[in-house]
């Protein structure tokens, strides 16, 4: 029988996502982690290479430099382009293997856990709601949790790298980028908790919708539908519960959308301020044209990162933490593993 000790905590947090992922898919988790750190570093290498490339072209044009720095920068730019084109295919394939491995291992664990639970739980509505949330595509929930965590780490490495480069030349620009990132993270974390809470409330009605759908469509209930003529009543109940479920989810989504739009506007305004600061620094001769162009290009590319991707990853991780806590609750319920015992092979004597 497998041990489930990695779930035995009062409250799981974001740092437990890698621990659980490595438990179920060690090799795939390790490879994805390595790729995520490389993905965070490559944009910084590209930024430095482009900066050096532009400066070397300018120097060659004015006759102040040889072609050696030009070729050196060009090699690094080509390397970064080749990596981005090839790594996406490898990572996508690895993500599929990662999800399949979790499905193989976590799926077996969930079947064992549910099959060994005390019968009393199956008469409890709260337990049935919990089971419905946890058992719905667990491999998708857990694999997405870890992959989104790695994407967030890659994004933070990229942001921190740009901040370090800017801090050397323009400390004020670094402070502004920090001011952009922090509220985005807080708003997204709050939105994630609101969305998961909405999912919990929605699940009560969604489970009823599933039950009513079976009553209306399943051949097993065909005779009862004909005898008791309950189809009209069940249709009304189905629509009522479906509508309640939809409204709860829509309300949470609207809150998230408003927060994202506010964050996006704030991000665009502050990044415009950073570019103006960079322009003044370029005019004063404190930075070169190559660094200015490459940094501005990187900062502009950060607008969707900070406006949408960072809030999306943070919300997803907030949801994932709530999910693994629900998973922990299920694993922590009272069990009797004798329910899993196979029948005896001994012949019964009469």
PDB file of C-alpha atoms in Angstrom, residues 131-295:
ATOM      1  CA  UNK A 131     -15.096  14.554  -3.876  1.00  0.00           C
ATOM      2  CA  UNK A 132     -16.592  16.199  -6.952  1.00  0.00           C
ATOM      3  CA  UNK A 133     -14.051  19.049  -6.819  1.00  0.00           C
ATOM      4  CA  UNK A 134     -11.036  16.832  -6.186  1.00  0.00           C
ATOM      5  CA  UNK A 135     -11.809  13.978  -8.577  1.00  0.00           C
ATOM      6  CA  UNK A 136     -12.492  16.188 -11.610  1.00  0.00           C
ATOM      7  CA  UNK A 137      -9.364  15.841 -13.796  1.00  0.00           C
ATOM      8  CA  UNK A 138      -6.832  15.708 -10.924  1.00  0.00           C
ATOM      9  CA  UNK A 139      -3.928  15.151 -13.337  1.00  0.00           C
ATOM     10  CA  UNK A 140      -4.858  18.377 -15.178  1.00  0.00           C
ATOM     11  CA  UNK A 141      -5.150  20.359 -11.939  1.00  0.00           C
ATOM     12  CA  UNK A 142      -1.849  19.156 -10.490  1.00  0.00           C
ATOM     13  CA  UNK A 143       0.186  19.319 -13.716  1.00  0.00           C
ATOM     14  CA  UNK A 144      -1.159  22.805 -14.472  1.00  0.00           C
ATOM     15  CA  UNK A 145      -0.305  23.886 -10.914  1.00  0.00           C
ATOM     16  CA  UNK A 146       3.351  22.911 -11.255  1.00  0.00           C
ATOM     17  CA  UNK A 147       3.770  24.170 -14.830  1.00  0.00           C
ATOM     18  CA  UNK A 148       2.204  27.536 -13.931  1.00  0.00           C
ATOM     19  CA  UNK A 149       4.505  27.739 -10.895  1.00  0.00           C
ATOM     20  CA  UNK A 150       7.515  27.154 -13.154  1.00  0.00           C
ATOM     21  CA  UNK A 151       6.268  29.755 -15.654  1.00  0.00           C
ATOM     22  CA  UNK A 152       5.875  32.252 -12.808  1.00  0.00           C
ATOM     23  CA  UNK A 153       9.434  31.481 -11.641  1.00  0.00           C
ATOM     24  CA  UNK A 154      10.740  32.009 -15.199  1.00  0.00           C
ATOM     25  CA  UNK A 155       8.910  35.325 -15.380  1.00  0.00           C
ATOM     26  CA  UNK A 156      10.325  36.436 -12.009  1.00  0.00           C
ATOM     27  CA  UNK A 157      13.865  35.523 -13.133  1.00  0.00           C
ATOM     28  CA  UNK A 158      13.333  37.606 -16.270  1.00  0.00           C
ATOM     29  CA  UNK A 159      11.948  40.584 -14.295  1.00  0.00           C
ATOM     30  CA  UNK A 160      14.685  40.413 -11.654  1.00  0.00           C
ATOM     31  CA  UNK A 161      17.364  40.185 -14.366  1.00  0.00           C
ATOM     32  CA  UNK A 162      16.075  43.320 -16.098  1.00  0.00           C
ATOM     33  CA  UNK A 163      15.823  45.072 -12.713  1.00  0.00           C
ATOM     34  CA  UNK A 164      19.453  44.205 -11.919  1.00  0.00           C
ATOM     35  CA  UNK A 165      20.631  45.542 -15.295  1.00  0.00           C
ATOM     36  CA  UNK A 166      18.625  48.745 -14.793  1.00  0.00           C
ATOM     37  CA  UNK A 167      19.670  49.180 -11.154  1.00  0.00           C
ATOM     38  CA  UNK A 168      23.288  49.615 -12.185  1.00  0.00           C
ATOM     39  CA  UNK A 169      22.388  52.507 -14.477  1.00  0.00           C
ATOM     40  CA  UNK A 170      18.953  53.771 -13.388  1.00  0.00           C
ATOM     41  CA  UNK A 171      17.865  52.841  -9.831  1.00  0.00           C
ATOM     42  CA  UNK A 172      14.582  54.775 -10.180  1.00  0.00           C
ATOM     43  CA  UNK A 173      13.464  52.561 -13.098  1.00  0.00           C
ATOM     44  CA  UNK A 174      14.070  49.493 -10.935  1.00  0.00           C
ATOM     45  CA  UNK A 175      11.866  50.892  -8.172  1.00  0.00           C
ATOM     46  CA  UNK A 176       9.056  51.595 -10.662  1.00  0.00           C
ATOM     47  CA  UNK A 177       9.146  48.031 -12.057  1.00  0.00           C
ATOM     48  CA  UNK A 178       8.989  46.731  -8.497  1.00  0.00           C
ATOM     49  CA  UNK A 179       5.958  48.937  -7.853  1.00  0.00           C
ATOM     50  CA  UNK A 180       4.313  47.453 -10.955  1.00  0.00           C
ATOM     51  CA  UNK A 181       4.932  43.817 -10.027  1.00  0.00           C
ATOM     52  CA  UNK A 182       3.889  43.866  -6.369  1.00  0.00           C
ATOM     53  CA  UNK A 183       0.260  45.118  -6.702  1.00  0.00           C
ATOM     54  CA  UNK A 184      -0.253  42.828  -9.710  1.00  0.00           C
ATOM     55  CA  UNK A 185       0.737  39.862  -7.577  1.00  0.00           C
ATOM     56  CA  UNK A 186      -1.492  40.892  -4.641  1.00  0.00           C
ATOM     57  CA  UNK A 187      -4.555  41.535  -6.827  1.00  0.00           C
ATOM     58  CA  UNK A 188      -4.123  38.264  -8.694  1.00  0.00           C
ATOM     59  CA  UNK A 189      -3.706  36.258  -5.488  1.00  0.00           C
ATOM     60  CA  UNK A 190      -6.912  37.781  -4.132  1.00  0.00           C
ATOM     61  CA  UNK A 191      -8.717  37.027  -7.413  1.00  0.00           C
ATOM     62  CA  UNK A 192      -7.537  33.415  -7.281  1.00  0.00           C
ATOM     63  CA  UNK A 193      -8.978  32.913  -3.801  1.00  0.00           C
ATOM     64  CA  UNK A 194     -12.273  34.524  -4.861  1.00  0.00           C
ATOM     65  CA  UNK A 195     -12.476  32.238  -7.904  1.00  0.00           C
ATOM     66  CA  UNK A 196     -11.805  29.071  -5.936  1.00  0.00           C
ATOM     67  CA  UNK A 197     -14.348  30.076  -3.308  1.00  0.00           C
ATOM     68  CA  UNK A 198     -16.797  30.624  -6.166  1.00  0.00           C
ATOM     69  CA  UNK A 199     -15.971  27.140  -7.458  1.00  0.00           C
ATOM     70  CA  UNK A 200     -16.797  25.671  -4.046  1.00  0.00           C
ATOM     71  CA  UNK A 201     -20.152  27.471  -3.972  1.00  0.00           C
ATOM     72  CA  UNK A 202     -20.808  26.561  -7.604  1.00  0.00           C
ATOM     73  CA  UNK A 203     -20.056  22.879  -7.019  1.00  0.00           C
ATOM     74  CA  UNK A 204     -23.125  22.498  -4.771  1.00  0.00           C
ATOM     75  CA  UNK A 205     -25.396  23.476  -7.645  1.00  0.00           C
ATOM     76  CA  UNK A 206     -23.262  21.814 -10.328  1.00  0.00           C
ATOM     77  CA  UNK A 207     -23.555  18.422  -8.612  1.00  0.00           C
ATOM     78  CA  UNK A 208     -27.334  18.815  -8.621  1.00  0.00           C
ATOM     79  CA  UNK A 209     -27.226  19.740 -12.317  1.00  0.00           C
ATOM     80  CA  UNK A 210     -25.265  16.545 -13.038  1.00  0.00           C
ATOM     81  CA  UNK A 211     -27.786  14.491 -11.068  1.00  0.00           C
ATOM     82  CA  UNK A 212     -30.789  16.064 -12.781  1.00  0.00           C
ATOM     83  CA  UNK A 213     -29.127  15.535 -16.178  1.00  0.00           C
ATOM     84  CA  UNK A 214     -28.875  11.819 -15.441  1.00  0.00           C
ATOM     85  CA  UNK A 215     -32.531  11.707 -14.437  1.00  0.00           C
ATOM     86  CA  UNK A 216     -33.514  13.330 -17.731  1.00  0.00           C
ATOM     87  CA  UNK A 217     -31.197  11.446 -20.100  1.00  0.00           C
ATOM     88  CA  UNK A 218     -30.222   8.106 -18.589  1.00  0.00           C
ATOM     89  CA  UNK A 219     -32.058   5.057 -19.948  1.00  0.00           C
ATOM     90  CA  UNK A 220     -32.026   3.598 -16.432  1.00  0.00           C
ATOM     91  CA  UNK A 221     -34.670   6.188 -15.400  1.00  0.00           C
ATOM     92  CA  UNK A 222     -36.804   5.834 -18.534  1.00  0.00           C
ATOM     93  CA  UNK A 223     -39.581   3.873 -16.794  1.00  0.00           C
ATOM     94  CA  UNK A 224     -39.725   6.301 -13.868  1.00  0.00           C
ATOM     95  CA  UNK A 225     -39.989   9.237 -16.281  1.00  0.00           C
ATOM     96  CA  UNK A 226     -42.949   7.604 -18.026  1.00  0.00           C
ATOM     97  CA  UNK A 227     -44.706   6.474 -14.853  1.00  0.00           C
ATOM     98  CA  UNK A 228     -44.267   9.548 -12.655  1.00  0.00           C
ATOM     99  CA  UNK A 229     -44.122  12.203 -15.421  1.00  0.00           C
ATOM    100  CA  UNK A 230     -41.468  14.184 -13.540  1.00  0.00           C
ATOM    101  CA  UNK A 231     -39.559  15.513 -16.586  1.00  0.00           C
ATOM    102  CA  UNK A 232     -41.113  19.006 -16.474  1.00  0.00           C
ATOM    103  CA  UNK A 233     -40.367  19.428 -12.761  1.00  0.00           C
ATOM    104  CA  UNK A 234     -36.801  18.137 -13.150  1.00  0.00           C
ATOM    105  CA  UNK A 235     -36.263  20.478 -16.117  1.00  0.00           C
ATOM    106  CA  UNK A 236     -37.253  23.431 -13.942  1.00  0.00           C
ATOM    107  CA  UNK A 237     -34.908  22.293 -11.148  1.00  0.00           C
ATOM    108  CA  UNK A 238     -32.087  21.718 -13.646  1.00  0.00           C
ATOM    109  CA  UNK A 239     -32.429  25.226 -15.077  1.00  0.00           C
ATOM    110  CA  UNK A 240     -32.673  26.786 -11.594  1.00  0.00           C
ATOM    111  CA  UNK A 241     -29.468  25.129 -10.320  1.00  0.00           C
ATOM    112  CA  UNK A 242     -27.597  25.657 -13.592  1.00  0.00           C
ATOM    113  CA  UNK A 243     -28.467  29.350 -13.547  1.00  0.00           C
ATOM    114  CA  UNK A 244     -27.310  29.735  -9.934  1.00  0.00           C
ATOM    115  CA  UNK A 245     -24.026  27.986 -10.754  1.00  0.00           C
ATOM    116  CA  UNK A 246     -23.485  30.176 -13.819  1.00  0.00           C
ATOM    117  CA  UNK A 247     -24.163  33.429 -11.929  1.00  0.00           C
ATOM    118  CA  UNK A 248     -21.706  32.564  -9.150  1.00  0.00           C
ATOM    119  CA  UNK A 249     -18.915  31.851 -11.644  1.00  0.00           C
ATOM    120  CA  UNK A 250     -19.753  34.908 -13.765  1.00  0.00           C
ATOM    121  CA  UNK A 251     -19.669  37.223 -10.734  1.00  0.00           C
ATOM    122  CA  UNK A 252     -16.207  35.941  -9.737  1.00  0.00           C
ATOM    123  CA  UNK A 253     -14.942  36.250 -13.330  1.00  0.00           C
ATOM    124  CA  UNK A 254     -16.143  39.861 -13.611  1.00  0.00           C
ATOM    125  CA  UNK A 255     -14.268  40.761 -10.409  1.00  0.00           C
ATOM    126  CA  UNK A 256     -11.110  39.154 -11.826  1.00  0.00           C
ATOM    127  CA  UNK A 257     -11.554  40.952 -15.164  1.00  0.00           C
ATOM    128  CA  UNK A 258     -11.953  44.365 -13.511  1.00  0.00           C
ATOM    129  CA  UNK A 259      -8.832  43.776 -11.417  1.00  0.00           C
ATOM    130  CA  UNK A 260      -6.860  42.691 -14.502  1.00  0.00           C
ATOM    131  CA  UNK A 261      -7.932  45.746 -16.494  1.00  0.00           C
ATOM    132  CA  UNK A 262      -6.962  48.107 -13.647  1.00  0.00           C
ATOM    133  CA  UNK A 263      -3.608  46.345 -13.316  1.00  0.00           C
ATOM    134  CA  UNK A 264      -3.076  46.536 -17.088  1.00  0.00           C
ATOM    135  CA  UNK A 265      -3.710  50.292 -17.207  1.00  0.00           C
ATOM    136  CA  UNK A 266      -1.444  50.884 -14.218  1.00  0.00           C
ATOM    137  CA  UNK A 267       1.283  48.725 -15.776  1.00  0.00           C
ATOM    138  CA  UNK A 268       1.140  50.546 -19.133  1.00  0.00           C
ATOM    139  CA  UNK A 269       1.345  53.962 -17.423  1.00  0.00           C
ATOM    140  CA  UNK A 270       4.299  53.038 -15.215  1.00  0.00           C
ATOM    141  CA  UNK A 271       6.214  51.344 -18.033  1.00  0.00           C
ATOM    142  CA  UNK A 272       5.758  54.487 -20.150  1.00  0.00           C
ATOM    143  CA  UNK A 273       7.336  56.382 -17.234  1.00  0.00           C
ATOM    144  CA  UNK A 274      10.283  53.961 -17.212  1.00  0.00           C
ATOM    145  CA  UNK A 275      10.834  54.466 -20.963  1.00  0.00           C
ATOM    146  CA  UNK A 276      10.850  58.273 -20.498  1.00  0.00           C
ATOM    147  CA  UNK A 277      13.432  57.911 -17.726  1.00  0.00           C
ATOM    148  CA  UNK A 278      15.533  55.703 -20.029  1.00  0.00           C
ATOM    149  CA  UNK A 279      15.262  58.291 -22.819  1.00  0.00           C
ATOM    150  CA  UNK A 280      16.558  61.053 -20.545  1.00  0.00           C
ATOM    151  CA  UNK A 281      19.381  58.776 -19.422  1.00  0.00           C
ATOM    152  CA  UNK A 282      20.276  58.098 -23.075  1.00  0.00           C
ATOM    153  CA  UNK A 283      20.358  61.835 -23.809  1.00  0.00           C
ATOM    154  CA  UNK A 284      22.696  62.363 -20.839  1.00  0.00           C
ATOM    155  CA  UNK A 285      25.019  59.663 -22.220  1.00  0.00           C
ATOM    156  CA  UNK A 286      24.721  57.393 -19.165  1.00  0.00           C
ATOM    157  CA  UNK A 287      23.619  54.433 -21.306  1.00  0.00           C
ATOM    158  CA  UNK A 288      24.368  53.452 -24.899  1.00  0.00           C
ATOM    159  CA  UNK A 289      21.918  53.212 -27.772  1.00  0.00           C
ATOM    160  CA  UNK A 290      22.130  49.395 -27.809  1.00  0.00           C
ATOM    161  CA  UNK A 291      21.221  49.061 -24.142  1.00  0.00           C
ATOM    162  CA  UNK A 292      18.410  51.598 -24.545  1.00  0.00           C
ATOM    163  CA  UNK A 293      16.801  49.780 -27.487  1.00  0.00           C
ATOM    164  CA  UNK A 294      17.159  46.281 -25.987  1.00  0.00           C
ATOM    165  CA  UNK A 295      15.878  47.330 -22.549  1.00  0.00           C
TER     166      UNK A 295
END
